[in-house]
PDB file of C-alpha atoms in Angstrom:
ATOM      1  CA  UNK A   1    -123.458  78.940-171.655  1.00 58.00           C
ATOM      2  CA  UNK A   2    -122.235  75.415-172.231  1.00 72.00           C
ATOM      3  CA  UNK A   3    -122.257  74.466-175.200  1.00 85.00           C
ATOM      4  CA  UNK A   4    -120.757  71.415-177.388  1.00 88.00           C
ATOM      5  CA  UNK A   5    -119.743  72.297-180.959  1.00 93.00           C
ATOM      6  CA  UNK A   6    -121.823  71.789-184.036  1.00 95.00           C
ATOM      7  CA  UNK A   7    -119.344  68.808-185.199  1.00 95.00           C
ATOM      8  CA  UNK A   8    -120.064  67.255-182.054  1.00 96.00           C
ATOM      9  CA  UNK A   9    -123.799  67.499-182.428  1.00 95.00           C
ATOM     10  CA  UNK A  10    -122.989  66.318-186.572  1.00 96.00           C
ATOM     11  CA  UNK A  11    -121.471  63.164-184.911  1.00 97.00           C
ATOM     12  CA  UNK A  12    -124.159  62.640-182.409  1.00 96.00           C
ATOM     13  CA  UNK A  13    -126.806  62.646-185.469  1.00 95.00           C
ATOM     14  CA  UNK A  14    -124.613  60.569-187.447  1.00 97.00           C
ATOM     15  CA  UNK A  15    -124.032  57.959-184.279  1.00 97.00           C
ATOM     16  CA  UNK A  16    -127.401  57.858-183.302  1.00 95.00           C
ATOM     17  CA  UNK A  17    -128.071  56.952-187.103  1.00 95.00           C
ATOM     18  CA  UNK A  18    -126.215  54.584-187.104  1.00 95.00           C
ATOM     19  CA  UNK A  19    -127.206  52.619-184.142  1.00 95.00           C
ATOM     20  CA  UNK A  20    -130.691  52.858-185.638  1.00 92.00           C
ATOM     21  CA  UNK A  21    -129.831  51.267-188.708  1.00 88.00           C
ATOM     22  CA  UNK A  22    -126.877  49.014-187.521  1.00 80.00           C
ATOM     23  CA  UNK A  23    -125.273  48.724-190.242  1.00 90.00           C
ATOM     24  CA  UNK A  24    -122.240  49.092-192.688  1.00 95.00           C
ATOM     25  CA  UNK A  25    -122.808  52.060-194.555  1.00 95.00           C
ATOM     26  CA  UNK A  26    -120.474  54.262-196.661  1.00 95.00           C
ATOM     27  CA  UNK A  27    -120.311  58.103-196.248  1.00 95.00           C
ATOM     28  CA  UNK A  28    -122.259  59.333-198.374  1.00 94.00           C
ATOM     29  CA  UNK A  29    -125.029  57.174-197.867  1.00 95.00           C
ATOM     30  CA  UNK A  30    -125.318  58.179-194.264  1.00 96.00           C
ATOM     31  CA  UNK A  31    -125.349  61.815-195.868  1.00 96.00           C
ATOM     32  CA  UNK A  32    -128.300  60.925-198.166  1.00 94.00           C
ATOM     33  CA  UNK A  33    -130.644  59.048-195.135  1.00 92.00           C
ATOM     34  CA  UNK A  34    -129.330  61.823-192.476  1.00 93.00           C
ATOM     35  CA  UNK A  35    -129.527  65.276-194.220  1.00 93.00           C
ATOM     36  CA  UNK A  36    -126.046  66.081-193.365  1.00 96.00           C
ATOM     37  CA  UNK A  37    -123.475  67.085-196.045  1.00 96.00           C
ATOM     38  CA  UNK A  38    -121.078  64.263-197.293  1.00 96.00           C
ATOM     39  CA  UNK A  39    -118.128  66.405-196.472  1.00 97.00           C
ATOM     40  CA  UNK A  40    -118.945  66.915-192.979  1.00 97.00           C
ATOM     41  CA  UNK A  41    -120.031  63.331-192.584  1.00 97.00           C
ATOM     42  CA  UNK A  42    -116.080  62.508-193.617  1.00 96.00           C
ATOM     43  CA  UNK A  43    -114.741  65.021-191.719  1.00 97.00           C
ATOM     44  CA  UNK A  44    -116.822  63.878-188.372  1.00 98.00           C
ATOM     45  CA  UNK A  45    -116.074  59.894-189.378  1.00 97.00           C
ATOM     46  CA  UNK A  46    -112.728  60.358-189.222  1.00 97.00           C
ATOM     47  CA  UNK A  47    -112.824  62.268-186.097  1.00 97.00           C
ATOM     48  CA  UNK A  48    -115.468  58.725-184.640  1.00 98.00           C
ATOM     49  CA  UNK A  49    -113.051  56.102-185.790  1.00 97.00           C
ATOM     50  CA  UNK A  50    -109.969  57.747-183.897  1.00 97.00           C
ATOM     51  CA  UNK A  51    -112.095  58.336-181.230  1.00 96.00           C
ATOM     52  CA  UNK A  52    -113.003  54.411-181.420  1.00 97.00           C
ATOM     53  CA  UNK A  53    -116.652  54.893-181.744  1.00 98.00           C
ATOM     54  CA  UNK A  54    -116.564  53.443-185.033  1.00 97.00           C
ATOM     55  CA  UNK A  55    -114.619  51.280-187.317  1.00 97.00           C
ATOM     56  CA  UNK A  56    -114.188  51.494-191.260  1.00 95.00           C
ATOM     57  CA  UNK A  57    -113.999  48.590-193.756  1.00 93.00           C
ATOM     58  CA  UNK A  58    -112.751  49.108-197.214  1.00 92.00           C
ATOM     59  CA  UNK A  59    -113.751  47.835-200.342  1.00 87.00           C
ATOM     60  CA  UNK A  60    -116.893  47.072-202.072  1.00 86.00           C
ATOM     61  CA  UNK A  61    -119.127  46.303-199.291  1.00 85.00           C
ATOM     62  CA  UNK A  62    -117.511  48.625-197.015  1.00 89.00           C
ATOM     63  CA  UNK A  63    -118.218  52.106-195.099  1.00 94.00           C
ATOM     64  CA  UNK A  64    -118.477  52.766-191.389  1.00 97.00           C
ATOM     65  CA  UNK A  65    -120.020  51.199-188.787  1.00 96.00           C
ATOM     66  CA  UNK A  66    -120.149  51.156-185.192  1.00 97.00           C
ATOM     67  CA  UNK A  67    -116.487  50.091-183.095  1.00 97.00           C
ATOM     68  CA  UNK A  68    -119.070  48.551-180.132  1.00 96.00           C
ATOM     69  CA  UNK A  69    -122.767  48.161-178.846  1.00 96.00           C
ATOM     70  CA  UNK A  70    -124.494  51.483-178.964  1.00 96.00           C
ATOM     71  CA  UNK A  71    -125.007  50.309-175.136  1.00 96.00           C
ATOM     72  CA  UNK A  72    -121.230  50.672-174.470  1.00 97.00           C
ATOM     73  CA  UNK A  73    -120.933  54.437-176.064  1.00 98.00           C
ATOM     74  CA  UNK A  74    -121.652  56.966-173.434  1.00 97.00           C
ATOM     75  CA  UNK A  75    -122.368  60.638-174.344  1.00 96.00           C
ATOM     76  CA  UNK A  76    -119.308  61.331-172.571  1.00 96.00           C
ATOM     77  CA  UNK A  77    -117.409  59.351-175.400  1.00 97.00           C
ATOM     78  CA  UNK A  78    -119.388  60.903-178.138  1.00 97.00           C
ATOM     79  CA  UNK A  79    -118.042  64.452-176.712  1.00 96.00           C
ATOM     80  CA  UNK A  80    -114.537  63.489-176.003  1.00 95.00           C
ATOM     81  CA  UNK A  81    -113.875  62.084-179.418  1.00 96.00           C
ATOM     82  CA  UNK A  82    -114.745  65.299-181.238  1.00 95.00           C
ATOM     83  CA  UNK A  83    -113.606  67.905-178.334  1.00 93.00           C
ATOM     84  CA  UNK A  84    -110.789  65.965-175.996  1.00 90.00           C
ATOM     85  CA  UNK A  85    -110.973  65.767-172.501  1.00 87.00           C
ATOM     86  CA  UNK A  86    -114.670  66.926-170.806  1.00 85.00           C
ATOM     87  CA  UNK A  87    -113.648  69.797-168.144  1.00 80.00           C
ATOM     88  CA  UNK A  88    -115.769  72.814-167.247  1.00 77.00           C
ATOM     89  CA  UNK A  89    -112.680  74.565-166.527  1.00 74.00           C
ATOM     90  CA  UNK A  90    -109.055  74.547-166.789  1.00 69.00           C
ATOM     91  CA  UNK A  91    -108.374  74.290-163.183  1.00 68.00           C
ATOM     92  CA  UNK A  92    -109.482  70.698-162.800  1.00 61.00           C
ATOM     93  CA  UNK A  93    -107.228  67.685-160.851  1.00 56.00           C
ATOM     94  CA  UNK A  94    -106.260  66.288-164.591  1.00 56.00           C
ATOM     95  CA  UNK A  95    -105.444  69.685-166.234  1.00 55.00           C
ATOM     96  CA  UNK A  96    -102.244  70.084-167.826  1.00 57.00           C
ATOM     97  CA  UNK A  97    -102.069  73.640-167.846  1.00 59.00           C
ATOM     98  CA  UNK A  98    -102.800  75.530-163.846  1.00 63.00           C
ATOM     99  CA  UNK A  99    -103.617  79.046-164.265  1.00 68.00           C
ATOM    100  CA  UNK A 100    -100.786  81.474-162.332  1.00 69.00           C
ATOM    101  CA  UNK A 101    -103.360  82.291-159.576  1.00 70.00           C
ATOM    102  CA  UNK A 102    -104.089  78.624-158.730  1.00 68.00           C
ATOM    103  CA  UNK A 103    -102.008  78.874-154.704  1.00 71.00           C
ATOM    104  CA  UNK A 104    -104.731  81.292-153.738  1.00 74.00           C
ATOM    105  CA  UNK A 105    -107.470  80.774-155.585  1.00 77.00           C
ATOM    106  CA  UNK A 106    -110.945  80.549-153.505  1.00 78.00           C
ATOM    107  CA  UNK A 107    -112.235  78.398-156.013  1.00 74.00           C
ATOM    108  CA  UNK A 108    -109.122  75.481-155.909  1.00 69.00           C
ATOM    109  CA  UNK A 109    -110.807  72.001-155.708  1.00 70.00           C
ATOM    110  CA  UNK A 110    -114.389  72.837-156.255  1.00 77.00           C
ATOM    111  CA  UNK A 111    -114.603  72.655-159.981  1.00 79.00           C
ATOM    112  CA  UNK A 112    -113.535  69.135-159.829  1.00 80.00           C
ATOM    113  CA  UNK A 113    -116.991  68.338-158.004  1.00 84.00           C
ATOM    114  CA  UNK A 114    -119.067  70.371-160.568  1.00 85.00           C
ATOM    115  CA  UNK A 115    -116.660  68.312-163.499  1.00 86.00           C
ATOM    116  CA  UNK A 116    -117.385  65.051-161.983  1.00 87.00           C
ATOM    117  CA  UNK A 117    -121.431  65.885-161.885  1.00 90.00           C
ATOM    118  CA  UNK A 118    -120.878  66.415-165.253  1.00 91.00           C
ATOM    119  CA  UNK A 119    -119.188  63.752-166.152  1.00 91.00           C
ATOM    120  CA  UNK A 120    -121.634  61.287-164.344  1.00 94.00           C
ATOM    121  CA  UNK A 121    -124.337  62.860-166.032  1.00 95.00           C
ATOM    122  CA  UNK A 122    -122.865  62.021-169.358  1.00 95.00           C
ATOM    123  CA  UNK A 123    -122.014  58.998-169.012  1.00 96.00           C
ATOM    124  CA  UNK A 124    -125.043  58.052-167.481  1.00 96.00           C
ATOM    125  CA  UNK A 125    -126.698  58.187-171.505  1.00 95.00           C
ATOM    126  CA  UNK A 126    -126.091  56.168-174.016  1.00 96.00           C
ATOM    127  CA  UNK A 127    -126.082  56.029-177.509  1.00 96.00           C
ATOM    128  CA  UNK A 128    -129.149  53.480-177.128  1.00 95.00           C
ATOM    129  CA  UNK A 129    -130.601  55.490-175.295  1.00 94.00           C
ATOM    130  CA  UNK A 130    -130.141  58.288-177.364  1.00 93.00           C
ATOM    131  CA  UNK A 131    -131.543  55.979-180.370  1.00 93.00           C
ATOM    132  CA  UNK A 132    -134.633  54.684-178.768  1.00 89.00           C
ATOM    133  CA  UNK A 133    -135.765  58.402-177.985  1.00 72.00           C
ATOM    134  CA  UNK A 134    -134.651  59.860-181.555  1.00 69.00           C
ATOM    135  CA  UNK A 135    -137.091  60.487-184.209  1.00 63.00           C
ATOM    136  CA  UNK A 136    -136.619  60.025-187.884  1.00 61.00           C
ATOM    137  CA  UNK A 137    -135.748  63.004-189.360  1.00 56.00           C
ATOM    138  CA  UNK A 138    -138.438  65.249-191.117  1.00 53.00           C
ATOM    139  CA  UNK A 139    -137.903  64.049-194.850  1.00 46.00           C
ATOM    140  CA  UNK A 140    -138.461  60.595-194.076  1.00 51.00           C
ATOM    141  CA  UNK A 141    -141.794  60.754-191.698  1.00 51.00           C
ATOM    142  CA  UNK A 142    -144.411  59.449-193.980  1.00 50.00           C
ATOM    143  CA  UNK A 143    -147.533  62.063-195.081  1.00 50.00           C
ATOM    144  CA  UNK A 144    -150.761  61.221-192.971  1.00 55.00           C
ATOM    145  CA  UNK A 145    -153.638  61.008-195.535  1.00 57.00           C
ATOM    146  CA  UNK A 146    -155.634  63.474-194.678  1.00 59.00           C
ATOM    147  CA  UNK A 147    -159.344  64.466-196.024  1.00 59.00           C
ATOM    148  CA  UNK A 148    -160.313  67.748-197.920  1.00 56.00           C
ATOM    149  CA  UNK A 149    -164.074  68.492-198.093  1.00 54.00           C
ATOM    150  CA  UNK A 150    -166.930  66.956-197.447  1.00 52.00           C
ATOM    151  CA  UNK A 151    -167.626  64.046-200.251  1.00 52.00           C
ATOM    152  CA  UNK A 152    -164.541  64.560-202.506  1.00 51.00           C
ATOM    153  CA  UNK A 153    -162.234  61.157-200.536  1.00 50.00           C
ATOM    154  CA  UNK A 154    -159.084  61.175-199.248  1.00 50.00           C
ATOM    155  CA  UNK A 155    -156.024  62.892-200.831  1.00 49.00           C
ATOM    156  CA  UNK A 156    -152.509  61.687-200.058  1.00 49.00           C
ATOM    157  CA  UNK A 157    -149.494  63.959-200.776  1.00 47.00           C
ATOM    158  CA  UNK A 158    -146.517  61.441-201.590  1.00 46.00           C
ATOM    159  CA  UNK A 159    -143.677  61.092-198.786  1.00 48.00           C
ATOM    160  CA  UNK A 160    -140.440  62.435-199.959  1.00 46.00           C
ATOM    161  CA  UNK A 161    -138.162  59.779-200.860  1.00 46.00           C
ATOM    162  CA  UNK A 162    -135.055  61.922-200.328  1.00 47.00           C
ATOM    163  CA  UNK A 163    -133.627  64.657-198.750  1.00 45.00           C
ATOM    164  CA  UNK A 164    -133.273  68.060-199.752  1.00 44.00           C
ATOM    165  CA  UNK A 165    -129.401  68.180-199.590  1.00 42.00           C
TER     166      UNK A 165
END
């Protein structure tokens, strides 16, 4: 199975976050609205900005926010900031390192079609995209009123105002 790492999907919760919001915002503030621990929000923002996804600003109104439009951040960048270089295997045109079979192998030049599907694909979706679709996370959707017996009114539970972290 393919399968990106669980950084990578930290950093796609915390980009898509942010291009919901659009905003500076410091670390652990983007912990507190997106569920995910402050530590692992560092660890992933430092990973975004070298990947050039996102820029940080110092000082008192500083934090992170995003390097470019949420229209000009492919999945594809998302991935390749947290994991390198998108390949399905080693044996691609742009590997650096050929595995000892590669004169005879029946399979020489075909993974490079299968990468560059794959590759199309993600950078076919954006991180706008990605936000338009998203939903709030679970702690934030408000409580519905909702009715209990016949006669005795509506009863609201009060939406949680933070999350459980």
């Amino acid at each position: 199975m393919f399968r990106i790492n669980k950084l990578t999907d930290y950093a796609v919760v915390l980009l898509v976050d942010m291009a919901r919001t659009s905003r500076v915002r410091a670390a652990h503030d983007i912990a507190a609205e997106t569920g995910v621990p402050a530590p692992t929000v560092a660890k992933v923002m430092k990973a975004l900005v070298r990947g050039g996804l996102v820029r940080s600003t110092r000082g008192a109104s500083g934090g992170y926010g995003l390097a470019r439009p949420a229209e000009r951040i492919a999945v594809s960048d998302m991935i390749e900031a947290l994991e390198g270089p998108i390949a399905m295997t080693a044996c691609v045109d742009s590997a650096e390192d050929c595995c000892e079979r590669e004169a005879y192998c029946p399979m020489a030049g075909h993974w490079n079609r299968v990468n560059v599907a794959v590759r199309t694909a993600l950078d076919g979706i954006t991180l706008a995209d990605m936000a338009k679709d998203a939903m709030p996370p679970a702690w934030m959707t408000p409580v519905v009123p909702r009715r209990s017996g016949a006669g005795t009114g509506a009863q609201t539970a009060p939406a949680p105002m933070e999350p459980n972290v």
